[in-house]
Amino acid sequence: PPPLRPPPPFSPAPPPPPWIGISDPNLLNYLSRLQTSVSTEYAFNYFCARFPAHDGCRQQQQSQLQAQQPLPITLQPTIATTTISPIPLIQIPDSFQGVPSELRSRLKHLSFQMLDDKDKRKILKTCSRKINCFEQSETAAKKRVAVKRYEIALNKKIQPYAFDVERSVELRHLRTQQVKQAMLRRAGIGDKVIAADDGTFQDDILLTEPQSNWILNEINALDGRRKRDSLFFENAPTQKWPTGEPIKCYFDATLNSDDQEIVKRALRAIERNTCIRFEIVAERPRSQYIHYIKNPDTAFCGLSFIGRVEPVNPIYLSFLCVDLIGVTVHETMHALGINHQQLRADRDDYVKVQWDNINPQLYDYFAIADTSQFTSYGIAYDYYSIMHYNPFVGGVDANKPTIVPKRQPERFMKIIGQRKGLSDRDVELLRVMYCNPGCEDKVVYCGLWTLKGLCNARSPGSWMKQNCRRSCGFC
């Protein structure tokens, strides 16, 4: 195959605003516009995280702010009185219905696999030696509070007459936690580990309740707790956006002009080489739109649902992290239906997960994604993808990697997790997904078979031409 080339970098972010003197009373007015109730020290760090080259971001000025009395952040525990309904039974399609046996036999990397005994011992050593795997960390607790607060605020804004918003958000978070715990159970370590209860999935993804219910039914089917039903895959809850019309985008009032410019540059980067078009609207639509919101919180860089959801796809951005445009592109790609690169079904052919350095409570960061919902469309694994994790994510020792490339590790250790630009294969995936309407795959595993060179194979070739037209490029 041709050598991979690095993606072209995004255009630089807009220049910072003029520094406001530390003794100027207008400083507090400026900081108050950050829409946060945390400490003044935190707000100062917000500014300097975005504009570290400013002369104003000096140690003595930081000390002056640190001397001021901070506003406390109170952690709210999970609502103890909230009861969660039983997992509804969903008709999960049999993805192998009508598939030739020789094609079935070519699949070895599927989702929700058991850890082998060696890896299980490695990951559980962490529980006995480094962390308490039955207790929630302060980081997870703070993140859950932050995510819940922001979700409740948005839901009240877009549905002011909705009943019991707090309970609805809490129930969805509880269902997400059920998913993470079920994945641990499936891996064979559920009785030894309590998943991080931080309100998110894979660190920066929010799950809808139908998505959680789907995954739980998938895992229960694999465990033999229920049988699959024969339905077409299109009933899966992860949905694409309609093709042939622009995707409406709305900027929340929390975004200032610089923040808006960052989002605009991210959207232009996606538009530049694809058929996808975005339309920025001044008034909030009633449904089917992306809502960009600023939440300056150190708990996360960005959060998004995966795929189109109703009535709105919120994308929460802290604007506190480096590579702001890249972070925005990453979260927008989630909204378009694209999952993390290193969770592909074929990832073990390209990266090695260092289970002895994995935080067991963050197992969902490393479990292969649900292959009944996500497909590669025949596009090869991409170390340069803007959707790839960095090599140190989710580790108990921040100085040791958790993900190591199997091919040219010294080179690609410096590459994976980049947020500098869209790679060629990122662009290709978007084009395949959105830029050839009417060209479809009938089976979700077509992408895997395409990568194995089976599109034109003598025996299953005719079946592939009829059922895998998109991944094989037959239309």
PDB file of N, CA and C in Angstrom, residues 93-162:
ATOM      1  N   PRO A  93     -31.234  -7.447  14.986  1.00  0.00           N
ATOM      2  CA  PRO A  93     -31.144  -8.199  13.734  1.00  0.00           C
ATOM      3  C   PRO A  93     -30.025  -9.229  13.768  1.00  0.00           C
ATOM      4  N   ASP A  94     -30.252 -10.338  13.110  1.00  0.00           N
ATOM      5  CA  ASP A  94     -29.196 -11.325  12.915  1.00  0.00           C
ATOM      6  C   ASP A  94     -28.375 -10.867  11.719  1.00  0.00           C
ATOM      7  N   SER A  95     -27.216 -10.293  11.990  1.00  0.00           N
ATOM      8  CA  SER A  95     -26.398  -9.714  10.926  1.00  0.00           C
ATOM      9  C   SER A  95     -25.886 -10.757   9.944  1.00  0.00           C
ATOM     10  N   PHE A  96     -25.945 -12.037  10.317  1.00  0.00           N
ATOM     11  CA  PHE A  96     -25.459 -13.099   9.436  1.00  0.00           C
ATOM     12  C   PHE A  96     -26.579 -13.773   8.647  1.00  0.00           C
ATOM     13  N   GLN A  97     -27.787 -13.220   8.736  1.00  0.00           N
ATOM     14  CA  GLN A  97     -28.909 -13.807   8.011  1.00  0.00           C
ATOM     15  C   GLN A  97     -28.617 -13.834   6.510  1.00  0.00           C
ATOM     16  N   GLY A  98     -28.592 -15.021   5.917  1.00  0.00           N
ATOM     17  CA  GLY A  98     -28.377 -15.159   4.481  1.00  0.00           C
ATOM     18  C   GLY A  98     -26.944 -15.007   4.026  1.00  0.00           C
ATOM     19  N   VAL A  99     -25.997 -14.863   4.972  1.00  0.00           N
ATOM     20  CA  VAL A  99     -24.588 -14.682   4.609  1.00  0.00           C
ATOM     21  C   VAL A  99     -23.942 -16.046   4.362  1.00  0.00           C
ATOM     22  N   PRO A 100     -23.217 -16.216   3.258  1.00  0.00           N
ATOM     23  CA  PRO A 100     -22.542 -17.496   2.997  1.00  0.00           C
ATOM     24  C   PRO A 100     -21.603 -17.875   4.134  1.00  0.00           C
ATOM     25  N   SER A 101     -21.525 -19.158   4.422  1.00  0.00           N
ATOM     26  CA  SER A 101     -20.721 -19.641   5.545  1.00  0.00           C
ATOM     27  C   SER A 101     -19.250 -19.272   5.394  1.00  0.00           C
ATOM     28  N   GLU A 102     -18.744 -19.249   4.162  1.00  0.00           N
ATOM     29  CA  GLU A 102     -17.329 -18.923   3.987  1.00  0.00           C
ATOM     30  C   GLU A 102     -17.029 -17.474   4.349  1.00  0.00           C
ATOM     31  N   LEU A 103     -18.019 -16.590   4.219  1.00  0.00           N
ATOM     32  CA  LEU A 103     -17.825 -15.208   4.646  1.00  0.00           C
ATOM     33  C   LEU A 103     -17.911 -15.097   6.160  1.00  0.00           C
ATOM     34  N   ARG A 104     -18.812 -15.847   6.760  1.00  0.00           N
ATOM     35  CA  ARG A 104     -18.907 -15.834   8.224  1.00  0.00           C
ATOM     36  C   ARG A 104     -17.587 -16.267   8.851  1.00  0.00           C
ATOM     37  N   SER A 105     -16.974 -17.267   8.254  1.00  0.00           N
ATOM     38  CA  SER A 105     -15.744 -17.818   8.831  1.00  0.00           C
ATOM     39  C   SER A 105     -14.569 -16.859   8.739  1.00  0.00           C
ATOM     40  N   ARG A 106     -14.685 -15.816   7.915  1.00  0.00           N
ATOM     41  CA  ARG A 106     -13.573 -14.876   7.749  1.00  0.00           C
ATOM     42  C   ARG A 106     -13.582 -13.774   8.797  1.00  0.00           C
ATOM     43  N   LEU A 107     -14.575 -13.768   9.671  1.00  0.00           N
ATOM     44  CA  LEU A 107     -14.660 -12.733  10.700  1.00  0.00           C
ATOM     45  C   LEU A 107     -14.146 -13.287  12.019  1.00  0.00           C
ATOM     46  N   LYS A 108     -13.169 -12.606  12.594  1.00  0.00           N
ATOM     47  CA  LYS A 108     -12.635 -13.058  13.876  1.00  0.00           C
ATOM     48  C   LYS A 108     -12.678 -11.969  14.937  1.00  0.00           C
ATOM     49  N   HIS A 109     -12.666 -10.705  14.534  1.00  0.00           N
ATOM     50  CA  HIS A 109     -12.667  -9.616  15.505  1.00  0.00           C
ATOM     51  C   HIS A 109     -14.073  -9.033  15.589  1.00  0.00           C
ATOM     52  N   LEU A 110     -14.844  -9.450  16.560  1.00  0.00           N
ATOM     53  CA  LEU A 110     -16.181  -8.913  16.751  1.00  0.00           C
ATOM     54  C   LEU A 110     -16.259  -8.224  18.104  1.00  0.00           C
ATOM     55  N   SER A 111     -17.326  -7.474  18.310  1.00  0.00           N
ATOM     56  CA  SER A 111     -17.427  -6.642  19.508  1.00  0.00           C
ATOM     57  C   SER A 111     -17.730  -7.463  20.754  1.00  0.00           C
ATOM     58  N   PHE A 112     -17.473  -6.838  21.902  1.00  0.00           N
ATOM     59  CA  PHE A 112     -17.827  -7.375  23.213  1.00  0.00           C
ATOM     60  C   PHE A 112     -17.220  -8.757  23.446  1.00  0.00           C
ATOM     61  N   GLN A 113     -15.924  -8.862  23.186  1.00  0.00           N
ATOM     62  CA  GLN A 113     -15.238 -10.134  23.370  1.00  0.00           C
ATOM     63  C   GLN A 113     -14.794 -10.301  24.820  1.00  0.00           C
ATOM     64  N   MET A 114     -14.661 -11.547  25.230  1.00  0.00           N
ATOM     65  CA  MET A 114     -14.090 -11.856  26.534  1.00  0.00           C
ATOM     66  C   MET A 114     -12.591 -11.564  26.487  1.00  0.00           C
ATOM     67  N   LEU A 115     -12.064 -11.009  27.562  1.00  0.00           N
ATOM     68  CA  LEU A 115     -10.616 -10.882  27.677  1.00  0.00           C
ATOM     69  C   LEU A 115     -10.018 -12.267  27.892  1.00  0.00           C
ATOM     70  N   ASP A 116      -8.869 -12.526  27.277  1.00  0.00           N
ATOM     71  CA  ASP A 116      -8.235 -13.812  27.566  1.00  0.00           C
ATOM     72  C   ASP A 116      -7.646 -13.759  28.972  1.00  0.00           C
ATOM     73  N   ASP A 117      -7.318 -14.919  29.508  1.00  0.00           N
ATOM     74  CA  ASP A 117      -6.892 -15.005  30.908  1.00  0.00           C
ATOM     75  C   ASP A 117      -5.655 -14.161  31.182  1.00  0.00           C
ATOM     76  N   LYS A 118      -4.736 -14.114  30.231  1.00  0.00           N
ATOM     77  CA  LYS A 118      -3.505 -13.350  30.417  1.00  0.00           C
ATOM     78  C   LYS A 118      -3.802 -11.862  30.551  1.00  0.00           C
ATOM     79  N   ASP A 119      -4.624 -11.327  29.650  1.00  0.00           N
ATOM     80  CA  ASP A 119      -4.960  -9.905  29.711  1.00  0.00           C
ATOM     81  C   ASP A 119      -5.817  -9.595  30.932  1.00  0.00           C
ATOM     82  N   LYS A 120      -6.658 -10.533  31.308  1.00  0.00           N
ATOM     83  CA  LYS A 120      -7.506 -10.335  32.481  1.00  0.00           C
ATOM     84  C   LYS A 120      -6.644 -10.197  33.738  1.00  0.00           C
ATOM     85  N   ARG A 121      -5.639 -11.048  33.857  1.00  0.00           N
ATOM     86  CA  ARG A 121      -4.745 -10.959  35.015  1.00  0.00           C
ATOM     87  C   ARG A 121      -4.001  -9.629  35.024  1.00  0.00           C
ATOM     88  N   LYS A 122      -3.578  -9.179  33.845  1.00  0.00           N
ATOM     89  CA  LYS A 122      -2.853  -7.908  33.755  1.00  0.00           C
ATOM     90  C   LYS A 122      -3.711  -6.745  34.240  1.00  0.00           C
ATOM     91  N   ILE A 123      -4.934  -6.676  33.744  1.00  0.00           N
ATOM     92  CA  ILE A 123      -5.769  -5.526  34.070  1.00  0.00           C
ATOM     93  C   ILE A 123      -6.223  -5.557  35.524  1.00  0.00           C
ATOM     94  N   LEU A 124      -6.429  -6.749  36.079  1.00  0.00           N
ATOM     95  CA  LEU A 124      -6.898  -6.841  37.458  1.00  0.00           C
ATOM     96  C   LEU A 124      -5.782  -6.599  38.470  1.00  0.00           C
ATOM     97  N   LYS A 125      -4.521  -6.725  38.053  1.00  0.00           N
ATOM     98  CA  LYS A 125      -3.420  -6.384  38.958  1.00  0.00           C
ATOM     99  C   LYS A 125      -3.503  -4.930  39.390  1.00  0.00           C
ATOM    100  N   THR A 126      -4.003  -4.093  38.495  1.00  0.00           N
ATOM    101  CA  THR A 126      -4.143  -2.673  38.816  1.00  0.00           C
ATOM    102  C   THR A 126      -5.084  -2.483  39.993  1.00  0.00           C
ATOM    103  N   CYS A 127      -6.140  -3.291  40.063  1.00  0.00           N
ATOM    104  CA  CYS A 127      -7.109  -3.156  41.152  1.00  0.00           C
ATOM    105  C   CYS A 127      -6.501  -3.534  42.498  1.00  0.00           C
ATOM    106  N   SER A 128      -5.584  -4.475  42.491  1.00  0.00           N
ATOM    107  CA  SER A 128      -5.002  -4.930  43.751  1.00  0.00           C
ATOM    108  C   SER A 128      -3.799  -4.109  44.183  1.00  0.00           C
ATOM    109  N   ARG A 129      -3.195  -3.367  43.234  1.00  0.00           N
ATOM    110  CA  ARG A 129      -1.942  -2.692  43.566  1.00  0.00           C
ATOM    111  C   ARG A 129      -1.979  -1.167  43.448  1.00  0.00           C
ATOM    112  N   LYS A 130      -2.857  -0.628  42.584  1.00  0.00           N
ATOM    113  CA  LYS A 130      -2.746   0.801  42.275  1.00  0.00           C
ATOM    114  C   LYS A 130      -3.997   1.611  42.587  1.00  0.00           C
ATOM    115  N   ILE A 131      -5.180   1.080  42.298  1.00  0.00           N
ATOM    116  CA  ILE A 131      -6.407   1.832  42.560  1.00  0.00           C
ATOM    117  C   ILE A 131      -7.451   0.907  43.160  1.00  0.00           C
ATOM    118  N   ASN A 132      -8.439   1.507  43.807  1.00  0.00           N
ATOM    119  CA  ASN A 132      -9.577   0.753  44.319  1.00  0.00           C
ATOM    120  C   ASN A 132     -10.635   0.711  43.227  1.00  0.00           C
ATOM    121  N   CYS A 133     -10.832  -0.433  42.627  1.00  0.00           N
ATOM    122  CA  CYS A 133     -11.719  -0.550  41.468  1.00  0.00           C
ATOM    123  C   CYS A 133     -13.194  -0.591  41.842  1.00  0.00           C
ATOM    124  N   PHE A 134     -13.500  -0.470  43.142  1.00  0.00           N
ATOM    125  CA  PHE A 134     -14.896  -0.426  43.574  1.00  0.00           C
ATOM    126  C   PHE A 134     -15.327   0.978  43.989  1.00  0.00           C
ATOM    127  N   GLU A 135     -14.405   1.924  43.988  1.00  0.00           N
ATOM    128  CA  GLU A 135     -14.723   3.291  44.395  1.00  0.00           C
ATOM    129  C   GLU A 135     -14.645   4.230  43.202  1.00  0.00           C
ATOM    130  N   GLN A 136     -15.535   5.225  43.198  1.00  0.00           N
ATOM    131  CA  GLN A 136     -15.517   6.232  42.144  1.00  0.00           C
ATOM    132  C   GLN A 136     -14.455   7.288  42.462  1.00  0.00           C
ATOM    133  N   SER A 137     -13.688   7.659  41.460  1.00  0.00           N
ATOM    134  CA  SER A 137     -12.662   8.681  41.648  1.00  0.00           C
ATOM    135  C   SER A 137     -13.297  10.063  41.702  1.00  0.00           C
ATOM    136  N   GLU A 138     -12.574  11.008  42.271  1.00  0.00           N
ATOM    137  CA  GLU A 138     -13.059  12.383  42.304  1.00  0.00           C
ATOM    138  C   GLU A 138     -13.204  12.935  40.888  1.00  0.00           C
ATOM    139  N   THR A 139     -12.295  12.525  39.997  1.00  0.00           N
ATOM    140  CA  THR A 139     -12.372  12.980  38.603  1.00  0.00           C
ATOM    141  C   THR A 139     -13.681  12.547  37.957  1.00  0.00           C
ATOM    142  N   ALA A 140     -14.056  11.272  38.149  1.00  0.00           N
ATOM    143  CA  ALA A 140     -15.306  10.772  37.570  1.00  0.00           C
ATOM    144  C   ALA A 140     -16.506  11.480  38.174  1.00  0.00           C
ATOM    145  N   ALA A 141     -16.469  11.706  39.487  1.00  0.00           N
ATOM    146  CA  ALA A 141     -17.597  12.361  40.150  1.00  0.00           C
ATOM    147  C   ALA A 141     -17.775  13.788  39.657  1.00  0.00           C
ATOM    148  N   LYS A 142     -16.679  14.522  39.528  1.00  0.00           N
ATOM    149  CA  LYS A 142     -16.761  15.901  39.041  1.00  0.00           C
ATOM    150  C   LYS A 142     -17.255  15.950  37.600  1.00  0.00           C
ATOM    151  N   LYS A 143     -16.784  15.016  36.797  1.00  0.00           N
ATOM    152  CA  LYS A 143     -17.206  15.000  35.398  1.00  0.00           C
ATOM    153  C   LYS A 143     -18.698  14.715  35.295  1.00  0.00           C
ATOM    154  N   ARG A 144     -19.187  13.783  36.089  1.00  0.00           N
ATOM    155  CA  ARG A 144     -20.612  13.453  36.050  1.00  0.00           C
ATOM    156  C   ARG A 144     -21.461  14.657  36.429  1.00  0.00           C
ATOM    157  N   VAL A 145     -21.052  15.355  37.477  1.00  0.00           N
ATOM    158  CA  VAL A 145     -21.787  16.544  37.908  1.00  0.00           C
ATOM    159  C   VAL A 145     -21.788  17.597  36.809  1.00  0.00           C
ATOM    160  N   ALA A 146     -20.614  17.813  36.201  1.00  0.00           N
ATOM    161  CA  ALA A 146     -20.514  18.829  35.149  1.00  0.00           C
ATOM    162  C   ALA A 146     -21.384  18.467  33.948  1.00  0.00           C
ATOM    163  N   VAL A 147     -21.283  17.220  33.495  1.00  0.00           N
ATOM    164  CA  VAL A 147     -22.054  16.791  32.325  1.00  0.00           C
ATOM    165  C   VAL A 147     -23.545  16.900  32.602  1.00  0.00           C
ATOM    166  N   LYS A 148     -23.947  16.450  33.773  1.00  0.00           N
ATOM    167  CA  LYS A 148     -25.374  16.494  34.112  1.00  0.00           C
ATOM    168  C   LYS A 148     -25.878  17.929  34.179  1.00  0.00           C
ATOM    169  N   ARG A 149     -25.082  18.812  34.773  1.00  0.00           N
ATOM    170  CA  ARG A 149     -25.487  20.215  34.893  1.00  0.00           C
ATOM    171  C   ARG A 149     -25.693  20.842  33.518  1.00  0.00           C
ATOM    172  N   TYR A 150     -24.754  20.583  32.615  1.00  0.00           N
ATOM    173  CA  TYR A 150     -24.853  21.186  31.287  1.00  0.00           C
ATOM    174  C   TYR A 150     -26.006  20.584  30.480  1.00  0.00           C
ATOM    175  N   GLU A 151     -26.213  19.275  30.621  1.00  0.00           N
ATOM    176  CA  GLU A 151     -27.313  18.653  29.884  1.00  0.00           C
ATOM    177  C   GLU A 151     -28.669  19.141  30.377  1.00  0.00           C
ATOM    178  N   ILE A 152     -28.809  19.278  31.676  1.00  0.00           N
ATOM    179  CA  ILE A 152     -30.078  19.773  32.225  1.00  0.00           C
ATOM    180  C   ILE A 152     -30.339  21.198  31.754  1.00  0.00           C
ATOM    181  N   ALA A 153     -29.300  22.032  31.784  1.00  0.00           N
ATOM    182  CA  ALA A 153     -29.463  23.427  31.361  1.00  0.00           C
ATOM    183  C   ALA A 153     -29.918  23.510  29.907  1.00  0.00           C
ATOM    184  N   LEU A 154     -29.309  22.699  29.034  1.00  0.00           N
ATOM    185  CA  LEU A 154     -29.702  22.741  27.624  1.00  0.00           C
ATOM    186  C   LEU A 154     -31.117  22.209  27.432  1.00  0.00           C
ATOM    187  N   ASN A 155     -31.440  21.104  28.086  1.00  0.00           N
ATOM    188  CA  ASN A 155     -32.777  20.537  27.927  1.00  0.00           C
ATOM    189  C   ASN A 155     -33.864  21.494  28.385  1.00  0.00           C
ATOM    190  N   LYS A 156     -33.599  22.231  29.444  1.00  0.00           N
ATOM    191  CA  LYS A 156     -34.579  23.218  29.907  1.00  0.00           C
ATOM    192  C   LYS A 156     -34.690  24.380  28.924  1.00  0.00           C
ATOM    193  N   LYS A 157     -33.602  24.652  28.228  1.00  0.00           N
ATOM    194  CA  LYS A 157     -33.612  25.752  27.263  1.00  0.00           C
ATOM    195  C   LYS A 157     -34.400  25.382  26.011  1.00  0.00           C
ATOM    196  N   ILE A 158     -34.190  24.171  25.507  1.00  0.00           N
ATOM    197  CA  ILE A 158     -34.844  23.798  24.249  1.00  0.00           C
ATOM    198  C   ILE A 158     -36.232  23.199  24.469  1.00  0.00           C
ATOM    199  N   GLN A 159     -36.498  22.725  25.689  1.00  0.00           N
ATOM    200  CA  GLN A 159     -37.823  22.183  26.005  1.00  0.00           C
ATOM    201  C   GLN A 159     -38.292  22.757  27.340  1.00  0.00           C
ATOM    202  N   PRO A 160     -38.611  24.052  27.356  1.00  0.00           N
ATOM    203  CA  PRO A 160     -38.917  24.726  28.626  1.00  0.00           C
ATOM    204  C   PRO A 160     -40.123  24.154  29.360  1.00  0.00           C
ATOM    205  N   TYR A 161     -41.002  23.463  28.656  1.00  0.00           N
ATOM    206  CA  TYR A 161     -42.206  22.937  29.296  1.00  0.00           C
ATOM    207  C   TYR A 161     -42.124  21.434  29.535  1.00  0.00           C
ATOM    208  N   ALA A 162     -40.949  20.864  29.299  1.00  0.00           N
ATOM    209  CA  ALA A 162     -40.783  19.425  29.511  1.00  0.00           C
ATOM    210  C   ALA A 162     -40.880  19.094  30.995  1.00  0.00           C
TER     211      ALA A 162
END
